[in-house]
PDB file of C-alpha atoms in Angstrom:
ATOM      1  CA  UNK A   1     239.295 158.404  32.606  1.00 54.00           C
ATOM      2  CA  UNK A   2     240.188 161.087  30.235  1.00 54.00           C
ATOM      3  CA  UNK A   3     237.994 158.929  27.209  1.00 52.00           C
ATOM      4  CA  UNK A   4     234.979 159.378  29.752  1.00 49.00           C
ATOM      5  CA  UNK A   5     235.677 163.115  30.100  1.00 52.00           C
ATOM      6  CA  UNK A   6     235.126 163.629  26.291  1.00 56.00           C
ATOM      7  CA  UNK A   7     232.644 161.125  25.896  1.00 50.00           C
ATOM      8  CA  UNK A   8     230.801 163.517  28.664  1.00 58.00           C
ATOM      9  CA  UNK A   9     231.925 166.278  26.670  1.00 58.00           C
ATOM     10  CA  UNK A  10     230.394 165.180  23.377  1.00 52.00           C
ATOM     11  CA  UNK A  11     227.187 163.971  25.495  1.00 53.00           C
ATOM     12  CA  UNK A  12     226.880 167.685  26.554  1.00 59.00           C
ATOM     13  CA  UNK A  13     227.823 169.530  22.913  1.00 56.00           C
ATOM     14  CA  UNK A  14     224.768 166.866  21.539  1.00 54.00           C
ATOM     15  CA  UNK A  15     222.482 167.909  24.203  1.00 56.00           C
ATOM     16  CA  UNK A  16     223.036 171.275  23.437  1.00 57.00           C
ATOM     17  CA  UNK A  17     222.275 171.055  19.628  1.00 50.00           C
ATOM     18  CA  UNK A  18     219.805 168.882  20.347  1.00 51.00           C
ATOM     19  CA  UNK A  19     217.819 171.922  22.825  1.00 50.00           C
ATOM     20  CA  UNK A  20     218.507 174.542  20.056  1.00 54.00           C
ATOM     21  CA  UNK A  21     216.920 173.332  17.341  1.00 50.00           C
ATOM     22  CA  UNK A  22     214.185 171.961  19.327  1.00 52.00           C
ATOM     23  CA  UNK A  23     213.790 175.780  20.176  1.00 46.00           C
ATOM     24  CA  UNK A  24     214.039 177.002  17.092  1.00 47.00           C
ATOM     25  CA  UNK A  25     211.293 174.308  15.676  1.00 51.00           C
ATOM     26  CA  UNK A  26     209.034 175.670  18.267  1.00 50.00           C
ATOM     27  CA  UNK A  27     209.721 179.721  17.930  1.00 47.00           C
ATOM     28  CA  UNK A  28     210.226 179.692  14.002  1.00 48.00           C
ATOM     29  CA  UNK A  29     206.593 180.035  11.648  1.00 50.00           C
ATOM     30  CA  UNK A  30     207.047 176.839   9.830  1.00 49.00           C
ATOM     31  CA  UNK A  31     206.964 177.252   5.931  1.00 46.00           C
ATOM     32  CA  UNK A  32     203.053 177.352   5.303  1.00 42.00           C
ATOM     33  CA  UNK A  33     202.351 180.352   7.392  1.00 37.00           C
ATOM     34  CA  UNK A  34     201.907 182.620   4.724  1.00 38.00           C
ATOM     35  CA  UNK A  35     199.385 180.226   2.817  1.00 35.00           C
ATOM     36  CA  UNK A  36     197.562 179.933   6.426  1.00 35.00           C
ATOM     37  CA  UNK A  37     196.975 183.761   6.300  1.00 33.00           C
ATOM     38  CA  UNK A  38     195.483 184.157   3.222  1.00 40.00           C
ATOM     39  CA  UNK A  39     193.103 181.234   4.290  1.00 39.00           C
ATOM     40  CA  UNK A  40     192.228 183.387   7.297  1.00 42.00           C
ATOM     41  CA  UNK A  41     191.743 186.672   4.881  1.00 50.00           C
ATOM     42  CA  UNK A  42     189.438 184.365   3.037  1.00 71.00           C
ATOM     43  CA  UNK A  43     187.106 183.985   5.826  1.00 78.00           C
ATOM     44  CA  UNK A  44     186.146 188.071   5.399  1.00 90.00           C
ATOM     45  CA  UNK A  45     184.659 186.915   2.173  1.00 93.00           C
ATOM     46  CA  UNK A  46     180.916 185.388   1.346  1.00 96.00           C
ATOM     47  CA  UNK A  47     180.531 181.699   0.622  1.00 96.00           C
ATOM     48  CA  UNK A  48     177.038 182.615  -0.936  1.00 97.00           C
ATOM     49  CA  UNK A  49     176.127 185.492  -2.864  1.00 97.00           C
ATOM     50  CA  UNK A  50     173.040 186.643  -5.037  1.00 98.00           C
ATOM     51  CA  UNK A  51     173.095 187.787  -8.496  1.00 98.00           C
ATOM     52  CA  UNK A  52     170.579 189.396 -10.365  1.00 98.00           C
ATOM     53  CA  UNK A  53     170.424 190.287 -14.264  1.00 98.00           C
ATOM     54  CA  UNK A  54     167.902 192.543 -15.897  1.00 98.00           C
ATOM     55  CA  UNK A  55     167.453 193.877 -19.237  1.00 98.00           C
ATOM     56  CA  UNK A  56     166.794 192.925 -22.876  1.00 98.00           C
ATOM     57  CA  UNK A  57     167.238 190.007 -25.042  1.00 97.00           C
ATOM     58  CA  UNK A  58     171.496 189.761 -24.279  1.00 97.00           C
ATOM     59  CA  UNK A  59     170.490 189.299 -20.713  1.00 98.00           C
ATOM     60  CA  UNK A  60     167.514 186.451 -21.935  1.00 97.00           C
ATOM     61  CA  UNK A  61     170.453 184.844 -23.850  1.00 97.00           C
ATOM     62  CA  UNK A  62     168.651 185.395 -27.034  1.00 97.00           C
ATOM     63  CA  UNK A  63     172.089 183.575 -29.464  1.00 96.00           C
ATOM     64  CA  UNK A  64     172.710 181.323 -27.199  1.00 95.00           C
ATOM     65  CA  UNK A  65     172.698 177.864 -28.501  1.00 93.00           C
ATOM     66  CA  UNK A  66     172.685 176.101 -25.302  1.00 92.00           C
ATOM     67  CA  UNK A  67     169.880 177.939 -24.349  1.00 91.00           C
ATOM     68  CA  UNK A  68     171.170 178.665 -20.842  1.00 91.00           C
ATOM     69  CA  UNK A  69     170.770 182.094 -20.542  1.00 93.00           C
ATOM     70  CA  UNK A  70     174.066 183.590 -22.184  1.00 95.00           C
ATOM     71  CA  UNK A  71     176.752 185.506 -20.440  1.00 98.00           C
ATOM     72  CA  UNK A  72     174.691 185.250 -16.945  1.00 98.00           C
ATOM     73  CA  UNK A  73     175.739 181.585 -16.439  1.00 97.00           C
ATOM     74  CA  UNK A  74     179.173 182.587 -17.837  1.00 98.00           C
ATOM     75  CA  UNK A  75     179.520 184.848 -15.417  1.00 98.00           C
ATOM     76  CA  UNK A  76     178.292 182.688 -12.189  1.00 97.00           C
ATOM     77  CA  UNK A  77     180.258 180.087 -13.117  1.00 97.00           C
ATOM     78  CA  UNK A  78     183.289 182.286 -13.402  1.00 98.00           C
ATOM     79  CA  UNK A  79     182.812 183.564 -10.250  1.00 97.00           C
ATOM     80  CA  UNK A  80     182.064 180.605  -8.280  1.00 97.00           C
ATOM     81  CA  UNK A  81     185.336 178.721  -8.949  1.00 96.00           C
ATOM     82  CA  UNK A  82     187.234 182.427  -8.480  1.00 96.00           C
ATOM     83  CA  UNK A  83     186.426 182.710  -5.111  1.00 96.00           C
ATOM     84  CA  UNK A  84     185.749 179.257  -4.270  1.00 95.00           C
ATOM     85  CA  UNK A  85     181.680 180.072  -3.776  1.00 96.00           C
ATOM     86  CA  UNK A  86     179.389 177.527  -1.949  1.00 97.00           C
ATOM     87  CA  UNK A  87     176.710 178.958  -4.009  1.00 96.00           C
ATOM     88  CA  UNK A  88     175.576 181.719  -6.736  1.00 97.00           C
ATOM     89  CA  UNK A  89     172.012 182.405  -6.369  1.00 97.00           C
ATOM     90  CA  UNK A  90     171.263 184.050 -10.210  1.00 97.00           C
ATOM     91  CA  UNK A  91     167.682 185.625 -10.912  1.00 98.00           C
ATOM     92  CA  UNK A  92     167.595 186.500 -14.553  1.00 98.00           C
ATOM     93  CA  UNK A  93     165.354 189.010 -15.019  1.00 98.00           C
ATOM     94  CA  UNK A  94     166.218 189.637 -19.298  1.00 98.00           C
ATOM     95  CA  UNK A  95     163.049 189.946 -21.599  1.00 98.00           C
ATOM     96  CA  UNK A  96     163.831 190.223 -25.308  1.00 97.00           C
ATOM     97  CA  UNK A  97     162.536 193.311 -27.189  1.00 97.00           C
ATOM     98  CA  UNK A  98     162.628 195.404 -23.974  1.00 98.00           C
ATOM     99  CA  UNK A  99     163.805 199.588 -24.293  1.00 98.00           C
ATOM    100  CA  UNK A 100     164.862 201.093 -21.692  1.00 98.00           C
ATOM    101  CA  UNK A 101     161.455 202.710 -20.905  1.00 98.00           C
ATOM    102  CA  UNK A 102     159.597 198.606 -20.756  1.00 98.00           C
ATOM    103  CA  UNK A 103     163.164 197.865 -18.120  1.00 98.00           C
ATOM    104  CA  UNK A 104     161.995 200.973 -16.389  1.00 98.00           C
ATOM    105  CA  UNK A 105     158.580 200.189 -15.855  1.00 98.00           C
ATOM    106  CA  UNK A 106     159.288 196.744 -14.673  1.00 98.00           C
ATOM    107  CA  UNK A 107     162.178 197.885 -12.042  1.00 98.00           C
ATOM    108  CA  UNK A 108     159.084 200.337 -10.611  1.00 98.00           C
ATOM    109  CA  UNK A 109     156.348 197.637 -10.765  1.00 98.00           C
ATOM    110  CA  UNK A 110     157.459 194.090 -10.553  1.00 98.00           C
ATOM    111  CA  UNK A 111     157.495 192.910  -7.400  1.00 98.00           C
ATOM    112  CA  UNK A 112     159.653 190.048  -7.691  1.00 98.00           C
ATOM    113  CA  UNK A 113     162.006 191.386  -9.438  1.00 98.00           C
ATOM    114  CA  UNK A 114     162.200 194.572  -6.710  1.00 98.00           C
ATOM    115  CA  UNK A 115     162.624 191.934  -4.163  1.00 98.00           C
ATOM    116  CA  UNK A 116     165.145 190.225  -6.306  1.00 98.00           C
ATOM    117  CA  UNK A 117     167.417 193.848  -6.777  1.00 98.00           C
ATOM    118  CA  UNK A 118     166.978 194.528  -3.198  1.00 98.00           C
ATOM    119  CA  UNK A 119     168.922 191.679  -1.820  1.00 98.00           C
ATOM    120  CA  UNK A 120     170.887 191.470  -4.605  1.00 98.00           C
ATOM    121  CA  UNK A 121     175.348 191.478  -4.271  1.00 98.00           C
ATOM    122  CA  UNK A 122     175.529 192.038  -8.013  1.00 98.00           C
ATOM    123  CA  UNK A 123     173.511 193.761 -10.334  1.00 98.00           C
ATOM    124  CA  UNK A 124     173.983 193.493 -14.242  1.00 98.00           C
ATOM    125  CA  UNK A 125     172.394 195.046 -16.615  1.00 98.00           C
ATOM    126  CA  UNK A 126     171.905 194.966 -20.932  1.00 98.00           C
ATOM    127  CA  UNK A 127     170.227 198.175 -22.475  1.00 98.00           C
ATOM    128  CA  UNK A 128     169.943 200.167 -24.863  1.00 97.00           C
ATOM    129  CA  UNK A 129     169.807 197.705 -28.459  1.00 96.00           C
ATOM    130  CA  UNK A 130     166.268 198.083 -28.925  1.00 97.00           C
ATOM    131  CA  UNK A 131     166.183 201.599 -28.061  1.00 97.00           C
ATOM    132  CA  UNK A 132     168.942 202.318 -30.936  1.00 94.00           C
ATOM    133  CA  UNK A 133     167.266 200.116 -33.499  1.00 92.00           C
ATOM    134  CA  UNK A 134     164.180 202.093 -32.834  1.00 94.00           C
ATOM    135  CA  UNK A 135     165.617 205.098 -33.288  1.00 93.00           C
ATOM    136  CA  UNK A 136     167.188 203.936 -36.891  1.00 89.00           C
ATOM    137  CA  UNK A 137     164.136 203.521 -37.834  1.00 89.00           C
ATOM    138  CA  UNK A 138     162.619 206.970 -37.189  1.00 87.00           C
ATOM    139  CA  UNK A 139     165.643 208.261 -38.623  1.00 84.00           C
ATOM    140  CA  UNK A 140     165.349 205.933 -41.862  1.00 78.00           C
ATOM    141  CA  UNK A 141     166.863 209.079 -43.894  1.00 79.00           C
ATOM    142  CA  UNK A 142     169.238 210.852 -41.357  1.00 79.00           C
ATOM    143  CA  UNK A 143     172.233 212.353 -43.102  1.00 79.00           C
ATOM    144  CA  UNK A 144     174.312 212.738 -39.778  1.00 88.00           C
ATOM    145  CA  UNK A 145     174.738 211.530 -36.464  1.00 90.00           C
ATOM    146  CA  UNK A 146     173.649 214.940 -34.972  1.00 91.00           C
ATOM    147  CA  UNK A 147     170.195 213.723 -35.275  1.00 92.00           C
ATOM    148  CA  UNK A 148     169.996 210.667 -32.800  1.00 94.00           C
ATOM    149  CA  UNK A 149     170.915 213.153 -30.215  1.00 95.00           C
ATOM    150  CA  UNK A 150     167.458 213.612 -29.068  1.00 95.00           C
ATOM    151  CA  UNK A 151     166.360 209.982 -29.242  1.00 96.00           C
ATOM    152  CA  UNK A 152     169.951 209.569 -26.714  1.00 97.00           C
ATOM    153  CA  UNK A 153     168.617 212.108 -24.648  1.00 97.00           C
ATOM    154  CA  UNK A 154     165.508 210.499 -24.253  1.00 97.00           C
ATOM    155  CA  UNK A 155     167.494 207.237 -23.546  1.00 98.00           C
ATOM    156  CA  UNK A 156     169.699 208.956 -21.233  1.00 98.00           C
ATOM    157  CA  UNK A 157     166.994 210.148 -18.874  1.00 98.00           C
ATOM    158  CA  UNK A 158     164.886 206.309 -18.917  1.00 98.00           C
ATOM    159  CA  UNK A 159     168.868 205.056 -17.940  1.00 98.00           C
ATOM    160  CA  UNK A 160     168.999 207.525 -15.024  1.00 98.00           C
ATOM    161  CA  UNK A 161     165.873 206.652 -13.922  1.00 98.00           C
ATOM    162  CA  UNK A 162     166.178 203.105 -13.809  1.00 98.00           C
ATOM    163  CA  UNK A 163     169.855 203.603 -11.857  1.00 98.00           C
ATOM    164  CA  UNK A 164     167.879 205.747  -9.255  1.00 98.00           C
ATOM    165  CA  UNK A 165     165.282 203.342  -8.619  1.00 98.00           C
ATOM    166  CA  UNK A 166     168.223 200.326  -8.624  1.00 98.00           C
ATOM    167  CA  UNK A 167     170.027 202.355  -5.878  1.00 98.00           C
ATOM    168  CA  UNK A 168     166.927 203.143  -3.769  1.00 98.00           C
ATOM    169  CA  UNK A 169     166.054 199.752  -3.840  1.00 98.00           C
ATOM    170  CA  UNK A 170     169.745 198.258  -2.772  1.00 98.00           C
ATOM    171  CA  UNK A 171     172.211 201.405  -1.802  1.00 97.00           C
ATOM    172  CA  UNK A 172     175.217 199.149  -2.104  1.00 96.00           C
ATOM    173  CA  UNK A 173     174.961 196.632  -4.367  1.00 98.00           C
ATOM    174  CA  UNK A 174     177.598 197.634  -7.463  1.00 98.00           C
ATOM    175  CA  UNK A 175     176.035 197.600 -10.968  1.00 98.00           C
ATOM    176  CA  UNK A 176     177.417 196.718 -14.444  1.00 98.00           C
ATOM    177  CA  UNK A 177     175.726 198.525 -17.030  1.00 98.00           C
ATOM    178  CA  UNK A 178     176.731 196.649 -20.349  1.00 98.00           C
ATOM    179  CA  UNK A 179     177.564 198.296 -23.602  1.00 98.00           C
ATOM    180  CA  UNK A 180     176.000 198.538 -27.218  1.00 97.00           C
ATOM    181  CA  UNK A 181     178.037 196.850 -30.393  1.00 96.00           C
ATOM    182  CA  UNK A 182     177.020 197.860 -33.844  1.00 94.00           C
ATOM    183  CA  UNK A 183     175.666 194.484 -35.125  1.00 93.00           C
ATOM    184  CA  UNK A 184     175.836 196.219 -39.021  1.00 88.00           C
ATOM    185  CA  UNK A 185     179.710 197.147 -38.971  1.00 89.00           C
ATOM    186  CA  UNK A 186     180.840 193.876 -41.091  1.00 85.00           C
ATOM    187  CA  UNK A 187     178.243 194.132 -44.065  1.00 82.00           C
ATOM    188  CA  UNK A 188     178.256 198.282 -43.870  1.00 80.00           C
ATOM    189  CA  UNK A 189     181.796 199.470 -42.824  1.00 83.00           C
ATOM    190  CA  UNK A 190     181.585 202.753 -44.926  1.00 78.00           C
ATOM    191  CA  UNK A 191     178.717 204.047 -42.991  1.00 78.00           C
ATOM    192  CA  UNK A 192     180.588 205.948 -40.470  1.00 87.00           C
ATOM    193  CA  UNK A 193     177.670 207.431 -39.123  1.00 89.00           C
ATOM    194  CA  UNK A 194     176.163 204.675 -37.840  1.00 89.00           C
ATOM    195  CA  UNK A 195     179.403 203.757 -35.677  1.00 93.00           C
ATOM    196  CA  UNK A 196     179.608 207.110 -34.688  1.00 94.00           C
ATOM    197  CA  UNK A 197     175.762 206.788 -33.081  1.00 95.00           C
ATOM    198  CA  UNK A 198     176.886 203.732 -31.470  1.00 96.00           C
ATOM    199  CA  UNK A 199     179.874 205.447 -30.081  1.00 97.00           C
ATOM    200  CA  UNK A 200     177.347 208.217 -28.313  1.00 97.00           C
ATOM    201  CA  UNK A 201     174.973 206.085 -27.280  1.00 97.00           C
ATOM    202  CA  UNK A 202     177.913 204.402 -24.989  1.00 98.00           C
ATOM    203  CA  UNK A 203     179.140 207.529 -24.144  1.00 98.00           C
ATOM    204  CA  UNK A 204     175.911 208.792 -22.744  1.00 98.00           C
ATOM    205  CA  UNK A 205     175.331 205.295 -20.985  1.00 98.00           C
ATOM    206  CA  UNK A 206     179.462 205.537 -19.402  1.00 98.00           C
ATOM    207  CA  UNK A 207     178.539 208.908 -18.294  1.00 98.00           C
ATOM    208  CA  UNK A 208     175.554 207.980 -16.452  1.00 98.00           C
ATOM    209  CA  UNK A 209     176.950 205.408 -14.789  1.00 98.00           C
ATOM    210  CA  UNK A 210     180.090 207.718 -14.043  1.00 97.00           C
ATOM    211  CA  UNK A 211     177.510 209.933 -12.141  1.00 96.00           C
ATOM    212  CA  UNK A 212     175.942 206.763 -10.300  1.00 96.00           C
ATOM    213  CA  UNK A 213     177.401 205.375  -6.989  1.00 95.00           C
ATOM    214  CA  UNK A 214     179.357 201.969  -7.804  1.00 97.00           C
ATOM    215  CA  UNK A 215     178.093 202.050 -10.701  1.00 98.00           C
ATOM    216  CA  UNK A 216     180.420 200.602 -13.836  1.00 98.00           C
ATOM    217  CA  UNK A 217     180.155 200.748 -18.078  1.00 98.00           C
ATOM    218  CA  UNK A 218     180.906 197.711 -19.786  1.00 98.00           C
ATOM    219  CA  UNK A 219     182.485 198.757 -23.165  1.00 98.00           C
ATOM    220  CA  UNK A 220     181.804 195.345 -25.458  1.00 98.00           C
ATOM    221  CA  UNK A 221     181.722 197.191 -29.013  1.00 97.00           C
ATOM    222  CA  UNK A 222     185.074 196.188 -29.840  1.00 96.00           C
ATOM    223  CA  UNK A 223     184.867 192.908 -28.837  1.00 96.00           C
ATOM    224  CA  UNK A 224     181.995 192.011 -31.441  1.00 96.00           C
ATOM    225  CA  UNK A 225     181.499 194.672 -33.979  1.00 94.00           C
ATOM    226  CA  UNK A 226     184.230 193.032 -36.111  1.00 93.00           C
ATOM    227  CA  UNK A 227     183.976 189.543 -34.980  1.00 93.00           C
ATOM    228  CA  UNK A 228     187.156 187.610 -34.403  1.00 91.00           C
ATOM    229  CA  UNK A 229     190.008 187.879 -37.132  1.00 80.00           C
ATOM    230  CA  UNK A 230     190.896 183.982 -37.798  1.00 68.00           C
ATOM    231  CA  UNK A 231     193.427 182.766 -40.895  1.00 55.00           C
ATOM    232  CA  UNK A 232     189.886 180.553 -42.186  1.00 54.00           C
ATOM    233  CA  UNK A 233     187.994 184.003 -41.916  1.00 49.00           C
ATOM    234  CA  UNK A 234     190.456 186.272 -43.067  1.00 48.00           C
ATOM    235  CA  UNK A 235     190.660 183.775 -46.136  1.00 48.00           C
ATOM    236  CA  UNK A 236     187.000 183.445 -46.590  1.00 49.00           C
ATOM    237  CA  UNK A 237     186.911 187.398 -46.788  1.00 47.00           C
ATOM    238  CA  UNK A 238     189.924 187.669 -49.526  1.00 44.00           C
ATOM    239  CA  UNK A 239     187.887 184.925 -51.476  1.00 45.00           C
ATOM    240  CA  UNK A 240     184.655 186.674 -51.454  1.00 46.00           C
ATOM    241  CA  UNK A 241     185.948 190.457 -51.917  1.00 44.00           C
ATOM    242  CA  UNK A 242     188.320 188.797 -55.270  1.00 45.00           C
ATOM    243  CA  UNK A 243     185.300 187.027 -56.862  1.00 44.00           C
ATOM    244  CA  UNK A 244     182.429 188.649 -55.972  1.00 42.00           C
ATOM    245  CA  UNK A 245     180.815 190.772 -58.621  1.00 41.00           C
ATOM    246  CA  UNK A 246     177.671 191.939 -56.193  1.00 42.00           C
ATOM    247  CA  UNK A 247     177.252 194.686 -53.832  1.00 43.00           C
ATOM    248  CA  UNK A 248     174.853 192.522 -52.161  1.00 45.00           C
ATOM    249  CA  UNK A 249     177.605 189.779 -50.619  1.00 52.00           C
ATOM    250  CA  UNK A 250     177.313 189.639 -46.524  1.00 63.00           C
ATOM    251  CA  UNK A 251     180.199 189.219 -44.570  1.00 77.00           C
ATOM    252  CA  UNK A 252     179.999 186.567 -41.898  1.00 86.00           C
ATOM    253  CA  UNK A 253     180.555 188.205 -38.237  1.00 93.00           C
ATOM    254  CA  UNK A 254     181.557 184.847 -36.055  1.00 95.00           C
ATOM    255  CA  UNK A 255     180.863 186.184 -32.801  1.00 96.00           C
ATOM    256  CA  UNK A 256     176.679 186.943 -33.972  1.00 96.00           C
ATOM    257  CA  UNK A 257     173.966 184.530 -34.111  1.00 95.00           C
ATOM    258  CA  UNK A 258     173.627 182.911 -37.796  1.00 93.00           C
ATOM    259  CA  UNK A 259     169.853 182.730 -37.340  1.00 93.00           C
ATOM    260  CA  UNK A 260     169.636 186.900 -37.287  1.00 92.00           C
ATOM    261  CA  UNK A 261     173.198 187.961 -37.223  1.00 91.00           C
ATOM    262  CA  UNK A 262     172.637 190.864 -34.719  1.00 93.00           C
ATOM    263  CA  UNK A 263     172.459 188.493 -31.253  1.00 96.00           C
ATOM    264  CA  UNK A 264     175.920 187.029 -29.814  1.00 97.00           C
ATOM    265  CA  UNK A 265     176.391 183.297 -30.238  1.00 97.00           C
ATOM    266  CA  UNK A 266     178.457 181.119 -28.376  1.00 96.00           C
ATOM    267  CA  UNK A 267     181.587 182.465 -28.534  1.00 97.00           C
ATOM    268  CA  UNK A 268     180.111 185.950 -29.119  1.00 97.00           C
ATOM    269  CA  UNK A 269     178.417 185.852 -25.578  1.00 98.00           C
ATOM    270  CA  UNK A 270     181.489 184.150 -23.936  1.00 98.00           C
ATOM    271  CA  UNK A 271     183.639 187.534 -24.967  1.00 98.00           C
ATOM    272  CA  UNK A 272     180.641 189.429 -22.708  1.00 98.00           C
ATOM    273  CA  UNK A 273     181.051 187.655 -20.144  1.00 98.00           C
ATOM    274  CA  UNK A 274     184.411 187.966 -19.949  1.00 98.00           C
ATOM    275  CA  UNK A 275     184.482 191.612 -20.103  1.00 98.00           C
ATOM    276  CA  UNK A 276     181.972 191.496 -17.322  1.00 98.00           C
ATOM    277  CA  UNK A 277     183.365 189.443 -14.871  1.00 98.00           C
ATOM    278  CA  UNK A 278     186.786 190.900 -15.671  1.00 98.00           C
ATOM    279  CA  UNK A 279     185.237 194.312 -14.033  1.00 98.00           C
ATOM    280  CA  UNK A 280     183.061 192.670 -11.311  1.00 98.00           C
ATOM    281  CA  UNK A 281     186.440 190.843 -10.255  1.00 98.00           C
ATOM    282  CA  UNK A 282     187.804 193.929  -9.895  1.00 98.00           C
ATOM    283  CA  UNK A 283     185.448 195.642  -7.853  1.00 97.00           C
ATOM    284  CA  UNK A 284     185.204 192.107  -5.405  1.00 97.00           C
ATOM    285  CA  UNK A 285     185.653 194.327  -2.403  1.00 95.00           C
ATOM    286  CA  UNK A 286     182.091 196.177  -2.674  1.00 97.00           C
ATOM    287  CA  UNK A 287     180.015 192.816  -3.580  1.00 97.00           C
ATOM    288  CA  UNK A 288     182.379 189.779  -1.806  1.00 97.00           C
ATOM    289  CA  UNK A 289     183.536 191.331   1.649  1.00 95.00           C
ATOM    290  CA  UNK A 290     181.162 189.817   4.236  1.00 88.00           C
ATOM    291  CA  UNK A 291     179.075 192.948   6.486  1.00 78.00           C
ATOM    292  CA  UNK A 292     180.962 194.148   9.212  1.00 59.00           C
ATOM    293  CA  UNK A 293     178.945 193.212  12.218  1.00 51.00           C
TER     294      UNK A 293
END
């Protein structure tokens, strides 16, 4: 008799172990919770979004020995695997040569390419190379820096315009407005005052895009202006500066285009892109966020 009372006994005590963890299974978030919310927080975000790139001959892809179009399909690829993207529609809209008065022009006239910026999530855009390198030329004898101010100005107000039109066309679209490098730095480093004009002319194009709405610079200058520092390339340059007896020698930049040295190659247009899609990442919330209905 008493081993049936604490066989009943035990019966009970199991029962009752038994019920409490089968409540606590069912009233507990089991482990992956946290993982199933930021699944849920993905589905504010687009699956498909559109990207459109205007400007010169870095937004062509003009360097670019695969000939697919430079930093644009950097930059959509980048993106895509990111955020896990169905789709990136890209419309590359780069002509090489262009100022920034020809970019103007076409952002007032061309009708696809006004269709293209009006639906566009992302805008990029490349200016200001050819407008520089025209103004070098006019100023073939300048003795200072001071005197590229007006040819800046002139920039400025072709920049401002073209950001006006961009934000008429699409008010909310964010745009990256890509820096100028100083192509010259490696084969003329004591020429300070070409730097320095390269310096203002990204200071007036930061400044207008300061005064734009979501509107962002993209400072590349030090990425390429002095290539990339490698043992084989700091070697090469002890070499040539030790045995050469001509003021003529050129230094090898290894981010620029051997055909012209002045256009990124490769590896020259892969450091673009990654400053680029290092600042539309951070901005995702203004291009990514699906409309609020």
């Amino acid at each position: 008799m008493d081993r049936l009372k604490r066989f009943s006994t035990l019966f009970i005590l199991l029962a009752a172990v038994v019920v409490t963890l089968l409540v606590l299974f069912l009233t507990i978030p089991k482990a992956d919770s946290r993982l199933k919310v930021s699944q849920d927080g993905n589905q504010n975000y687009k699956k498909t979004i559109h990207f459109v790139a205007v400007g010169d001959s870095l937004t062509e892809g003009v360097g670019d020995e695969t000939k697919s179009g430079g930093y644009v399909p950097l930059v959509e690829n980048a993106l895509q695997q990111k955020y896990e993207l169905n789709s990136v529609e890209k419309d590359n809209y780069g002509v090489s040569g262009e100022r920034s008065d020809q970019i103007l022009k076409r952002v007032k006239n061309d009708k696809d390419l006004r269709n293209s910026l009006a639906s566009a999530d992302i805008i990029t855009m490349t200016v200001g190379g050819n407008d520089l390198f025209q103004a070098f030329q006019k100023h073939l004898n300048a003795k200072n820096a001071k005197q590229f101010d007006s040819s800046i100005k002139k920039y400025g107000k072709y920049v401002e315009d073209i950001l006006a039109q961009m934000r008429e066309l699409n008010p909310d679209a964010p745009i990256y407005v890509v820096g100028i490098y100083n192509p010259y730095y490696m084969n003329f480093p004591d020429i300070t005052a070409m730097q320095t004009v390269v310096d203002n002319w990204n200071k007036k194009t930061k400044s207008l895009t300061a005064d734009a709405t979501h509107c962002y610079f993209v400072p590349v200058n030090d990425l390429l202006y002095k290539g990339i520092q490698t043992e084989t390339s700091a070697s090469e340059s002890t070499t040539a500066s030790s045995t050469s007896t001509s003021s003529t020698t050129e230094t090898k930049n290894n981010v620029l285009y051997d055909e012209d040295n002045f256009h990124p190659n490769n590896l020259g247009y892969q450091l673009m892109a990654n400053a680029i899609q290092d600042k539309i990442m951070d901005t995702k919330d203004l291009w990514l966020l699906k409309e609020k209905k």
